Amino acid sequence: MLDIRWMRENREALAEAMRRLYAEDAPWERALELDEQRRKLLAQVEALRAERNTGSKRIGELYREGRAEEASALKERMREIGDQIAQLEEELRRVEEAFHEAMLRIPNIPEPDVPVAPDEAGNVVVKEWGEPRAFDFPPRPHWELAEALDIIDFERGVKIAGSRFYVLKGAGARLQRALINWFLDVHIHEHGYIEVYPPFMVRTHCMVGTGNLPKFADTLYRDAEEDYWLIPTAEVPVTNLHREEILEPGTLPRYYVAATPCFRREKVSAGKDVRGIKRVHQFEKVEMVKFVEPHTGREELESLTRNAEELVERLELPYRRVEIATGDLSFVAAKKYDIEVWAPGCQEWLEVSSCSLFRDFQARRANIRYRPGEGARPEYVYTLNGSGLALPRMIIAVLENYQQADGSVVVPEVLRPYMGGVEVIR
RNA sequence: GGAGGGAUGGCCGAGUGGACGAAGGCGGUAGUCUUGAAAACUACUGUGGCGUCAUGCCACCGGGGGUUCGAAUCCCUCUCCCUCCGCCA
């Protein structure tokens, strides 16, 4: 959510930002109109309430002084004021609801240096690392490798739960576990993150806090009877860890990391990437979440992104960093980098991490504040998050990059201690 | 799933219709005293909104709704917590 005061005072900058985002349908003008109505009504209601407060106090006094007749006359007038208040309050309630609804549908404003373009074609490769491996045989896609090695069972996944589900088996399941544990260990012991194990189901208000609702309900799974939503990423429960809190001085920055399943309906991409495990309804992800002071936001985004990149580097996988253009930026992000690993089998760049700076956009929605100093007024924190890293895709990357001519797969060196010393999956 | 009890400021806790934004205590901050510290004493100590920016007004006692001239207090409802029973990893 944006700051309404800023919006009022910077109407031109706001309009410009929405143009840069190619989000001219965002209801920002409506929000500003409703805000004006709202303040007008509020002034009226509050003036009447002030009158009623003093009047009601006076009634009490009159009774105590035994002047019952004057009291009941005043009572009559207060009743009329009460009716007026009720009427105006009803109107105010409607306006405020509409105002709030509009505010929730206005996207975050991009950082000034984000490349401007209407869609992902405008994304910019800002960095490349490693050389794609030269194969002396045609590299196979992961679904062929995994099936031959009997480490992913696609058919039975579908039998149990339908398309876009799979079963990891034997060394496949263990490889996933090894990756998760190694990722966590690096973040915890080397990057200063605190591990958390959060709920995988959350209430509506948490989804609103991170910006998944109200706009993206059709991408989420939910309980049919109770107010529970399955998380599409650990970002949701972990960011909401501090919702409605004021963090005391000296407790920022806070870095958290969580390995959780993620559940996504993938309705919008029906028919896309149906082979293999690139796009599925349930997957594991290690997610990093930061709560920081505003002035450190940009450098925290860089170090967060580096925390993810370092893992790919130590796995010796070629990757590139892509800066996301305005038109491709997610609703809540002010700036975002994707990390893409080269998959020689499918011959494509796989997005294995998304690192975003949200500034105070989520903090306003979830009401997460901090005190800049002892006794100072609370301010909104900045939040950031990034995958570190996303699982099924990292399995793809390892299988396809480390495959050998005979279909076996070499286990990357850093993972061997996590695989019981196994050097080759065959 | 059943029965009962509860939710008040950073924390504890009083408050069953009007002088309550809320007693008292703890904690915190500042001052007095002291070489310094402790103790004692004194003062201050929530959040947000609107602004004719005035020592101004409004809202907030778990959330929402109702009764009333007036609600922390009465009624309804939801959420959460605790105790006991049942079930269970």
Short mmCIF file of C-alpha atoms (C1' of nucleotides) in Angstrom, two decimals:
data_model
loop_
_atom_site.label_atom_id
_atom_site.label_comp_id
_atom_site.label_asym_id
_atom_site.label_seq_id
_atom_site.Cartn_x
_atom_site.Cartn_y
_atom_site.Cartn_z
CA MET A 1 0.00 0.00 0.00
CA LEU A 2 1.19 3.48 -0.79
CA ASP A 3 1.20 6.45 1.59
CA ILE A 4 -1.98 8.41 0.93
CA ARG A 5 -0.38 11.65 2.08
CA TRP A 6 2.42 11.20 -0.37
CA MET A 7 -0.15 10.47 -3.07
CA ARG A 8 -2.07 13.67 -2.29
CA GLU A 9 1.02 15.80 -2.42
CA ASN A 10 2.71 14.15 -5.40
CA ARG A 11 -0.10 13.59 -7.81
CA GLU A 12 2.12 14.13 -10.86
CA ALA A 13 4.86 11.76 -9.69
CA LEU A 14 2.21 9.17 -8.94
CA ALA A 15 0.68 9.43 -12.40
CA GLU A 16 4.14 9.19 -13.90
CA ALA A 17 4.96 6.07 -11.87
CA MET A 18 1.77 4.38 -13.01
CA ARG A 19 2.65 5.20 -16.61
CA ARG A 20 6.10 3.71 -16.19
CA LEU A 21 4.50 0.56 -14.78
CA TYR A 22 2.05 0.36 -17.68
CA ALA A 23 -0.55 0.18 -14.91
CA GLU A 24 -2.83 2.97 -16.01
CA ASP A 25 -5.82 0.86 -14.96
CA ALA A 26 -4.73 1.08 -11.31
CA PRO A 27 -7.46 2.97 -9.38
CA TRP A 28 -5.23 5.72 -8.03
CA GLU A 29 -7.42 8.59 -9.21
CA ARG A 30 -10.44 6.97 -7.67
CA ALA A 31 -8.51 6.52 -4.42
CA LEU A 32 -7.65 10.23 -4.35
CA GLU A 33 -11.26 11.22 -4.99
CA LEU A 34 -12.53 8.89 -2.28
CA ASP A 35 -9.88 10.24 0.07
CA GLU A 36 -11.21 13.73 -0.40
CA GLN A 37 -14.78 12.64 0.25
CA ARG A 38 -13.62 10.68 3.21
CA ARG A 39 -11.89 13.62 4.86
CA LYS A 40 -14.84 15.88 4.26
CA LEU A 41 -17.24 13.44 5.89
CA LEU A 42 -14.81 12.80 8.69
CA ALA A 43 -14.64 16.49 9.57
CA GLN A 44 -18.45 16.66 9.71
CA VAL A 45 -18.82 13.52 11.78
CA GLU A 46 -16.14 14.55 14.22
CA ALA A 47 -17.63 18.00 14.76
CA LEU A 48 -20.97 16.40 15.57
CA ARG A 49 -19.35 13.86 17.84
CA ALA A 50 -17.58 16.63 19.72
CA GLU A 51 -20.94 18.34 20.22
CA ARG A 52 -22.50 15.14 21.45
CA ASN A 53 -19.64 14.46 23.85
CA THR A 54 -19.95 17.83 25.57
CA GLY A 55 -23.75 17.59 25.51
CA SER A 56 -23.76 14.15 27.08
CA LYS A 57 -21.40 15.28 29.81
CA ARG A 58 -23.72 18.19 30.51
CA ILE A 59 -26.71 15.85 30.84
CA GLY A 60 -24.91 13.95 33.56
CA GLU A 61 -24.18 17.19 35.37
CA LEU A 62 -27.75 18.41 35.10
CA TYR A 63 -29.10 15.21 36.62
CA ARG A 64 -26.67 15.45 39.47
CA GLU A 65 -27.81 19.04 40.05
CA GLY A 66 -31.40 17.82 40.08
CA ARG A 67 -32.38 19.75 36.95
CA ALA A 68 -34.16 16.85 35.29
CA GLU A 69 -36.29 18.94 32.98
CA GLU A 70 -33.35 20.70 31.35
CA ALA A 71 -31.63 17.36 31.11
CA SER A 72 -34.41 15.72 29.15
CA ALA A 73 -34.65 18.70 26.81
CA LEU A 74 -30.95 18.38 26.10
CA LYS A 75 -31.38 14.64 25.72
CA GLU A 76 -33.88 15.24 22.96
CA ARG A 77 -31.40 17.43 21.07
CA MET A 78 -28.63 14.92 21.54
CA ARG A 79 -30.85 12.24 20.11
CA GLU A 80 -31.24 14.30 16.95
CA ILE A 81 -27.51 14.79 16.71
CA GLY A 82 -27.08 11.07 17.26
CA ASP A 83 -29.32 10.35 14.29
CA GLN A 84 -27.32 12.70 12.12
CA ILE A 85 -24.09 11.07 13.24
CA ALA A 86 -25.43 7.63 12.47
CA GLN A 87 -26.39 8.72 9.00
CA LEU A 88 -23.05 10.32 8.25
CA GLU A 89 -21.16 7.40 9.77
CA GLU A 90 -22.91 5.02 7.44
CA GLU A 91 -21.89 7.14 4.50
CA LEU A 92 -18.36 7.44 5.81
CA ARG A 93 -18.13 3.70 6.28
CA ARG A 94 -19.08 3.11 2.66
CA VAL A 95 -16.60 5.67 1.38
CA GLU A 96 -13.79 4.33 3.56
CA GLU A 97 -14.40 0.79 2.44
CA ALA A 98 -14.26 1.81 -1.22
CA PHE A 99 -11.18 3.90 -0.51
CA HIS A 100 -9.40 1.03 1.19
CA GLU A 101 -10.33 -1.38 -1.57
CA ALA A 102 -8.91 1.01 -4.17
CA MET A 103 -5.70 1.50 -2.17
CA LEU A 104 -5.16 -2.26 -2.01
CA ARG A 105 -5.26 -2.43 -5.79
CA ILE A 106 -2.63 0.22 -6.49
CA PRO A 107 0.76 -1.37 -7.21
CA ASN A 108 4.04 -0.36 -5.63
CA ILE A 109 6.08 2.40 -7.24
CA PRO A 110 9.26 1.21 -8.97
CA GLU A 111 12.70 2.43 -7.96
CA PRO A 112 13.91 5.18 -10.31
CA ASP A 113 16.51 2.98 -12.03
CA VAL A 114 14.20 0.10 -12.98
CA PRO A 115 14.21 -0.33 -16.77
CA VAL A 116 10.96 0.85 -18.31
CA ALA A 117 9.24 -1.58 -20.69
CA PRO A 118 5.74 -2.99 -21.08
CA ASP A 119 6.64 -6.66 -20.57
CA GLU A 120 9.36 -9.23 -19.92
CA ALA A 121 10.97 -8.52 -23.27
CA GLY A 122 12.34 -5.42 -21.58
CA ASN A 123 14.07 -7.33 -18.79
CA VAL A 124 17.80 -6.72 -18.75
CA VAL A 125 20.54 -9.30 -18.20
CA VAL A 126 22.80 -7.43 -15.81
CA LYS A 127 25.27 -10.20 -15.09
CA GLU A 128 26.39 -13.56 -16.40
CA TRP A 129 28.40 -16.12 -14.49
CA GLY A 130 30.04 -19.37 -15.65
CA GLU A 131 30.26 -21.03 -19.02
CA PRO A 132 27.59 -23.42 -20.22
CA ARG A 133 29.22 -26.84 -20.25
CA ALA A 134 30.34 -28.25 -23.64
CA PHE A 135 28.78 -31.69 -24.07
CA ASP A 136 30.28 -34.37 -26.31
CA PHE A 137 26.84 -36.01 -26.42
CA PRO A 138 23.36 -34.54 -26.75
CA PRO A 139 22.27 -33.54 -23.21
CA ARG A 140 18.92 -35.01 -22.24
CA PRO A 141 16.06 -33.21 -20.46
CA HIS A 142 15.57 -33.99 -16.77
CA TRP A 143 12.36 -35.97 -17.25
CA GLU A 144 14.18 -38.49 -19.40
CA LEU A 145 17.15 -38.70 -17.03
CA ALA A 146 14.99 -38.95 -13.95
CA GLU A 147 12.72 -41.60 -15.40
CA ALA A 148 15.67 -43.74 -16.50
CA LEU A 149 17.29 -43.39 -13.08
CA ASP A 150 13.93 -44.09 -11.41
CA ILE A 151 14.25 -41.04 -9.14
CA ILE A 152 11.08 -39.21 -10.21
CA ASP A 153 7.79 -41.05 -10.72
CA PHE A 154 5.63 -38.85 -12.90
CA GLU A 155 2.86 -41.37 -13.58
CA ARG A 156 2.13 -42.15 -9.99
CA GLY A 157 2.20 -38.47 -9.06
CA VAL A 158 -0.55 -37.91 -11.59
CA LYS A 159 -2.43 -41.00 -10.43
CA ILE A 160 -2.51 -39.69 -6.88
CA ALA A 161 -3.18 -35.99 -7.41
CA GLY A 162 -3.53 -35.21 -11.11
CA SER A 163 -1.42 -33.32 -13.60
CA ARG A 164 1.45 -31.14 -12.34
CA PHE A 165 2.11 -33.52 -9.43
CA TYR A 166 5.07 -35.86 -9.18
CA VAL A 167 6.77 -38.22 -6.76
CA LEU A 168 10.45 -37.89 -5.87
CA LYS A 169 11.93 -41.27 -5.13
CA GLY A 170 15.16 -42.70 -3.73
CA ALA A 171 18.14 -40.59 -4.71
CA GLY A 172 15.75 -37.97 -6.18
CA ALA A 173 14.08 -37.38 -2.83
CA ARG A 174 17.42 -37.45 -1.11
CA LEU A 175 18.94 -34.97 -3.55
CA GLN A 176 16.14 -32.54 -2.75
CA ARG A 177 16.71 -32.99 0.96
CA ALA A 178 20.46 -32.47 0.47
CA LEU A 179 19.90 -29.25 -1.44
CA ILE A 180 17.48 -27.88 1.16
CA ASN A 181 19.74 -28.72 4.07
CA TRP A 182 22.81 -27.30 2.43
CA PHE A 183 20.99 -24.08 1.45
CA LEU A 184 19.74 -23.67 5.01
CA ASP A 185 23.13 -24.35 6.54
CA VAL A 186 24.85 -21.78 4.37
CA HIS A 187 22.25 -19.09 5.11
CA ILE A 188 22.19 -19.85 8.82
CA HIS A 189 25.91 -20.28 9.47
CA GLU A 190 27.46 -18.00 6.86
CA HIS A 191 24.86 -15.36 5.99
CA GLY A 192 23.37 -14.62 9.40
CA TYR A 193 19.80 -15.81 8.90
CA ILE A 194 17.58 -17.25 11.62
CA GLU A 195 15.73 -20.40 10.64
CA VAL A 196 11.98 -20.49 11.21
CA TYR A 197 9.36 -23.14 10.68
CA PRO A 198 6.08 -21.32 10.03
CA PRO A 199 2.50 -22.44 9.42
CA PHE A 200 1.81 -23.50 5.83
CA MET A 201 -1.76 -22.22 6.10
CA VAL A 202 -2.60 -18.61 6.92
CA ARG A 203 -5.56 -16.30 7.46
CA THR A 204 -6.86 -13.89 4.87
CA HIS A 205 -5.28 -10.86 6.57
CA CYS A 206 -1.81 -12.35 6.07
CA MET A 207 -2.39 -12.77 2.36
CA VAL A 208 -3.53 -9.15 2.21
CA GLY A 209 -0.43 -8.12 4.12
CA THR A 210 1.98 -9.53 1.56
CA GLY A 211 -0.14 -8.42 -1.39
CA ASN A 212 -1.37 -11.82 -2.60
CA LEU A 213 -4.92 -10.70 -1.87
CA PRO A 214 -7.24 -9.23 -2.97
CA LYS A 215 -5.83 -9.25 -6.49
CA PHE A 216 -4.50 -12.77 -6.93
CA ALA A 217 -7.05 -15.03 -5.24
CA ASP A 218 -7.27 -17.22 -8.34
CA THR A 219 -3.65 -18.35 -7.95
CA LEU A 220 -4.14 -19.67 -4.40
CA TYR A 221 -5.55 -22.80 -2.80
CA ARG A 222 -7.91 -22.32 0.10
CA ASP A 223 -10.00 -24.25 2.60
CA ALA A 224 -13.61 -24.53 1.51
CA GLU A 225 -15.11 -24.08 4.96
CA GLU A 226 -12.72 -22.11 7.11
CA ASP A 227 -10.57 -19.06 6.66
CA TYR A 228 -7.36 -20.82 5.67
CA TRP A 229 -5.20 -20.30 2.59
CA LEU A 230 -2.31 -22.55 1.60
CA ILE A 231 0.86 -20.51 1.29
CA PRO A 232 2.25 -19.98 -2.24
CA THR A 233 5.63 -19.13 -0.65
CA ALA A 234 7.15 -18.83 2.83
CA GLU A 235 7.24 -15.09 2.20
CA VAL A 236 3.64 -14.94 3.41
CA PRO A 237 3.91 -16.43 6.92
CA VAL A 238 7.45 -15.15 7.52
CA THR A 239 6.74 -11.54 6.52
CA ASN A 240 3.62 -11.65 8.68
CA LEU A 241 5.68 -12.82 11.64
CA HIS A 242 5.93 -9.18 12.70
CA ARG A 243 2.53 -7.93 11.54
CA GLU A 244 0.97 -5.41 13.94
CA GLU A 245 4.27 -5.04 15.76
CA ILE A 246 6.59 -2.19 16.62
CA LEU A 247 10.16 -3.49 16.54
CA GLU A 248 12.33 -1.91 19.22
CA PRO A 249 15.53 0.05 18.48
CA GLY A 250 18.59 -2.05 17.83
CA THR A 251 16.66 -5.09 16.58
CA LEU A 252 17.05 -4.36 12.86
CA PRO A 253 18.03 -5.74 10.48
CA ARG A 254 16.37 -9.12 10.98
CA TYR A 255 17.10 -11.93 8.57
CA TYR A 256 14.92 -15.05 8.46
CA VAL A 257 15.12 -18.18 6.37
CA ALA A 258 12.49 -20.92 6.04
CA ALA A 259 12.17 -24.08 4.02
CA THR A 260 8.52 -24.73 3.25
CA PRO A 261 6.29 -26.32 0.66
CA CYS A 262 4.61 -23.88 -1.71
CA PHE A 263 1.18 -24.41 -3.24
CA ARG A 264 0.15 -22.71 -6.46
CA ARG A 265 -2.83 -23.19 -8.71
CA GLU A 266 -0.97 -22.21 -11.91
CA LYS A 267 -4.32 -21.47 -13.52
CA VAL A 268 -2.99 -18.66 -15.64
CA SER A 269 -0.33 -20.83 -17.24
CA ALA A 270 -2.61 -23.73 -18.19
CA GLY A 271 -0.96 -25.98 -20.75
CA LYS A 272 2.45 -24.32 -20.31
CA ASP A 273 5.48 -26.33 -19.15
CA VAL A 274 3.48 -29.50 -18.56
CA ARG A 275 6.49 -31.80 -18.97
CA GLY A 276 8.84 -32.44 -16.11
CA ILE A 277 8.88 -30.62 -12.80
CA LYS A 278 9.42 -27.03 -13.86
CA ARG A 279 5.91 -25.81 -13.13
CA VAL A 280 4.01 -27.77 -10.49
CA HIS A 281 1.28 -27.26 -7.90
CA GLN A 282 3.40 -28.24 -4.91
CA PHE A 283 7.09 -27.64 -4.43
CA GLU A 284 9.69 -26.90 -1.79
CA LYS A 285 11.48 -23.61 -1.50
CA VAL A 286 14.04 -22.07 0.82
CA GLU A 287 13.03 -18.46 1.29
CA MET A 288 14.96 -15.55 2.78
CA VAL A 289 13.04 -12.63 4.31
CA LYS A 290 14.55 -9.41 5.62
CA PHE A 291 13.19 -6.63 7.81
CA VAL A 292 15.46 -3.59 7.54
CA GLU A 293 15.71 0.15 8.12
CA PRO A 294 14.62 2.17 5.09
CA HIS A 295 17.96 3.77 4.29
CA THR A 296 19.60 0.34 3.88
CA GLY A 297 16.99 -1.04 1.49
CA ARG A 298 19.02 -0.94 -1.68
CA GLU A 299 22.20 -2.45 -0.29
CA GLU A 300 20.16 -5.13 1.45
CA LEU A 301 18.68 -6.09 -1.91
CA GLU A 302 22.16 -6.48 -3.34
CA SER A 303 23.41 -8.64 -0.46
CA LEU A 304 20.20 -10.71 -0.51
CA THR A 305 20.69 -11.39 -4.19
CA ARG A 306 24.32 -12.28 -3.58
CA ASN A 307 23.24 -14.74 -0.86
CA ALA A 308 21.24 -16.59 -3.52
CA GLU A 309 23.83 -16.31 -6.28
CA GLU A 310 26.56 -17.68 -4.08
CA LEU A 311 24.71 -20.99 -3.76
CA VAL A 312 24.50 -21.37 -7.51
CA GLU A 313 28.17 -20.50 -7.84
CA ARG A 314 29.24 -23.07 -5.28
CA LEU A 315 27.21 -25.64 -7.19
CA GLU A 316 29.19 -24.51 -10.25
CA LEU A 317 26.11 -23.92 -12.35
CA PRO A 318 26.13 -21.23 -15.05
CA TYR A 319 23.59 -18.52 -14.34
CA ARG A 320 22.61 -14.97 -15.15
CA ARG A 321 21.05 -12.18 -13.16
CA VAL A 322 18.12 -10.47 -14.81
CA GLU A 323 16.74 -7.12 -13.76
CA ILE A 324 12.97 -7.10 -14.14
CA ALA A 325 11.45 -4.28 -16.19
CA THR A 326 8.58 -2.13 -14.89
CA GLY A 327 5.88 -3.89 -16.91
CA ASP A 328 6.98 -7.32 -15.63
CA LEU A 329 7.45 -6.24 -12.01
CA SER A 330 5.19 -7.99 -9.52
CA PHE A 331 2.43 -5.95 -7.92
CA VAL A 332 4.27 -5.44 -4.61
CA ALA A 333 7.90 -5.09 -5.75
CA ALA A 334 9.79 -1.82 -6.19
CA LYS A 335 12.81 -3.54 -7.70
CA LYS A 336 13.46 -7.15 -8.53
CA TYR A 337 16.21 -9.44 -9.78
CA ASP A 338 15.66 -12.95 -11.08
CA ILE A 339 18.42 -15.52 -11.02
CA GLU A 340 18.26 -17.91 -13.93
CA VAL A 341 20.26 -21.11 -14.24
CA TRP A 342 21.04 -22.64 -17.60
CA ALA A 343 19.38 -26.03 -18.16
CA PRO A 344 21.15 -27.71 -21.09
CA GLY A 345 18.60 -30.52 -21.38
CA CYS A 346 15.53 -28.33 -21.84
CA GLN A 347 17.71 -25.68 -23.45
CA GLU A 348 16.33 -22.82 -21.38
CA TRP A 349 17.11 -20.45 -18.56
CA LEU A 350 15.31 -21.56 -15.39
CA GLU A 351 14.20 -18.99 -12.84
CA VAL A 352 15.46 -20.38 -9.53
CA SER A 353 15.25 -17.22 -7.47
CA SER A 354 13.42 -13.92 -7.35
CA CYS A 355 14.84 -11.24 -5.09
CA SER A 356 12.66 -8.21 -4.36
CA LEU A 357 12.72 -4.96 -2.48
CA PHE A 358 9.24 -3.90 -1.36
CA ARG A 359 10.22 -0.75 0.51
CA ASP A 360 7.37 -0.05 2.99
CA PHE A 361 4.64 -1.40 0.69
CA GLN A 362 4.08 -4.66 2.56
CA ALA A 363 4.87 -3.07 5.93
CA ARG A 364 1.94 -0.65 5.47
CA ARG A 365 -0.41 -3.46 4.58
CA ALA A 366 0.71 -5.65 7.46
CA ASN A 367 1.41 -2.75 9.83
CA ILE A 368 5.00 -3.63 10.61
CA ARG A 369 6.88 -0.74 12.21
CA TYR A 370 10.06 -0.06 14.12
CA ARG A 371 11.29 2.63 16.47
CA PRO A 372 14.27 4.45 14.94
CA GLY A 373 15.56 5.34 18.41
CA GLU A 374 14.56 5.30 22.08
CA GLY A 375 11.25 7.12 22.44
CA ALA A 376 11.11 8.02 18.75
CA ARG A 377 7.92 7.74 16.73
CA PRO A 378 7.40 4.39 15.02
CA GLU A 379 8.04 4.18 11.28
CA TYR A 380 7.35 1.48 8.73
CA VAL A 381 10.14 -1.01 8.10
CA TYR A 382 11.33 -2.04 4.67
CA THR A 383 10.83 -5.69 3.74
CA LEU A 384 12.68 -7.79 1.19
CA ASN A 385 12.66 -11.39 0.20
CA GLY A 386 14.26 -13.80 -2.19
CA SER A 387 14.36 -17.49 -2.92
CA GLY A 388 17.47 -19.18 -1.78
CA LEU A 389 16.66 -21.31 -3.73
CA ALA A 390 13.60 -22.90 -5.37
CA LEU A 391 13.70 -26.64 -5.29
CA PRO A 392 12.34 -28.61 -8.14
CA ARG A 393 14.13 -26.31 -10.54
CA MET A 394 17.44 -26.72 -8.77
CA ILE A 395 16.97 -30.48 -9.13
CA ILE A 396 16.45 -29.94 -12.84
CA ALA A 397 19.59 -27.79 -13.00
CA VAL A 398 21.73 -30.35 -11.18
CA LEU A 399 20.45 -33.33 -13.18
CA GLU A 400 20.85 -31.68 -16.57
CA ASN A 401 24.20 -30.00 -15.92
CA TYR A 402 25.83 -32.94 -14.16
CA GLN A 403 24.60 -35.69 -16.46
CA GLN A 404 27.02 -38.08 -18.13
CA ALA A 405 26.81 -39.90 -21.44
CA ASP A 406 25.56 -43.09 -19.77
CA GLY A 407 22.66 -41.28 -18.14
CA SER A 408 24.20 -41.21 -14.66
CA VAL A 409 24.48 -37.94 -12.74
CA VAL A 410 27.50 -36.74 -10.80
CA VAL A 411 26.65 -35.30 -7.38
CA PRO A 412 28.06 -31.76 -6.99
CA GLU A 413 30.92 -31.71 -4.53
CA VAL A 414 29.25 -29.46 -1.93
CA LEU A 415 26.27 -31.81 -1.71
CA ARG A 416 28.17 -35.04 -1.16
CA PRO A 417 28.33 -34.71 2.63
CA TYR A 418 24.54 -34.30 2.53
CA MET A 419 24.16 -37.40 0.33
CA GLY A 420 26.01 -39.81 2.56
CA GLY A 421 29.11 -39.51 0.43
CA VAL A 422 27.41 -40.66 -2.78
CA GLU A 423 29.37 -39.31 -5.76
CA VAL A 424 27.25 -40.49 -8.66
CA ILE A 425 23.55 -41.21 -9.00
CA ARG A 426 23.18 -44.20 -11.31
"C1'" G B 1 -16.13 -32.56 19.43
"C1'" G B 2 -18.46 -31.31 24.74
"C1'" A B 3 -18.48 -28.11 29.42
"C1'" G B 4 -16.71 -23.88 31.86
"C1'" G B 5 -13.52 -19.42 32.45
"C1'" G B 6 -11.07 -15.33 30.25
"C1'" A B 7 -9.01 -11.09 26.67
"C1'" U B 8 -7.87 -3.62 29.69
"C1'" G B 9 -1.76 0.70 28.08
"C1'" G B 10 5.65 -2.17 27.28
"C1'" C B 11 4.28 -5.85 31.49
"C1'" C B 12 1.06 -6.99 35.88
"C1'" G B 13 -3.63 -5.47 37.35
"C1'" A B 14 -8.30 -2.27 39.08
"C1'" G B 15 -12.55 -0.69 36.94
"C1'" U B 16 -20.62 -3.38 35.96
"C1'" G B 17 -23.62 3.09 32.54
"C1'" G B 18 -21.63 9.78 33.17
"C1'" A B 19 -15.71 13.61 36.51
"C1'" C B 20 -12.27 7.08 32.63
"C1'" G B 21 -7.56 7.56 27.71
"C1'" A B 22 -8.57 4.70 31.90
"C1'" A B 23 -6.58 3.68 39.56
"C1'" G B 24 -2.33 1.25 41.53
"C1'" G B 25 2.20 -1.38 40.79
"C1'" C B 26 6.42 -2.83 37.72
"C1'" G B 27 9.48 -1.33 33.85
"C1'" G B 28 11.50 3.00 31.03
"C1'" U B 29 13.27 8.32 30.60
"C1'" A B 30 14.78 12.90 33.00
"C1'" G B 31 15.81 15.53 37.46
"C1'" U B 32 17.06 16.08 42.98
"C1'" C B 33 20.45 13.80 46.45
"C1'" U B 34 25.52 11.18 45.94
"C1'" U B 35 32.71 11.19 44.45
"C1'" G B 36 29.97 7.37 41.51
"C1'" A B 37 26.25 3.69 41.90
"C1'" A B 38 22.11 1.92 44.64
"C1'" A B 39 18.04 3.52 47.58
"C1'" A B 40 14.60 7.44 48.27
"C1'" C B 41 11.88 11.51 46.28
"C1'" U B 42 9.80 14.46 41.95
"C1'" A B 43 8.15 14.77 36.93
"C1'" C B 44 7.19 12.53 32.42
"C1'" U B 45 6.07 7.94 30.07
"C1'" G B 46 0.36 4.40 24.33
"C1'" U B 47 -1.28 4.45 18.99
"C1'" G B 48 -3.52 6.55 14.96
"C1'" G B 49 -6.60 10.14 12.30
"C1'" C B 50 -8.49 15.14 10.98
"C1'" G B 51 -6.77 19.88 10.87
"C1'" U B 52 -9.45 26.81 11.23
"C1'" C B 53 -2.45 23.83 12.58
"C1'" A B 54 -4.73 26.57 18.43
"C1'" U B 55 -2.54 24.52 25.81
"C1'" G B 56 -7.70 22.10 19.12
"C1'" C B 57 -10.97 18.02 17.91
"C1'" C B 58 -11.96 12.70 16.95
"C1'" A B 59 -11.13 7.47 17.51
"C1'" C B 60 -9.02 3.21 19.95
"C1'" C B 61 -9.97 -1.05 26.85
"C1'" G B 62 -9.33 -8.57 21.47
"C1'" G B 63 -12.49 -7.73 16.19
"C1'" G B 64 -17.42 -6.47 14.34
"C1'" G B 65 -22.51 -5.08 15.31
"C1'" G B 66 -26.50 -3.37 18.73
"C1'" U B 67 -29.05 -0.72 23.09
"C1'" U B 68 -28.46 4.45 25.14
"C1'" C B 69 -28.34 11.48 25.29
"C1'" G B 70 -23.81 8.82 26.85
"C1'" A B 71 -20.51 2.11 26.72
"C1'" A B 72 -14.09 -0.44 29.01
"C1'" U B 73 -18.80 -1.33 31.73
"C1'" C B 74 -25.28 -3.91 29.20
"C1'" C B 75 -26.81 -7.29 24.71
"C1'" C B 76 -25.48 -10.17 20.11
"C1'" U B 77 -21.63 -12.24 17.21
"C1'" C B 78 -16.67 -13.62 15.67
"C1'" U B 79 -11.53 -14.60 16.84
"C1'" C B 80 -7.94 -16.03 20.19
"C1'" C B 81 -6.20 -17.93 25.05
"C1'" C B 82 -6.78 -21.03 29.59
"C1'" U B 83 -8.96 -25.36 32.52
"C1'" C B 84 -11.49 -30.15 32.48
"C1'" C B 85 -13.50 -34.34 29.48
"C1'" G B 86 -13.10 -37.02 24.69
"C1'" C B 87 -9.83 -38.17 20.44
"C1'" C B 88 -4.90 -38.31 18.49
"C1'" A B 89 1.10 -38.01 15.96
#
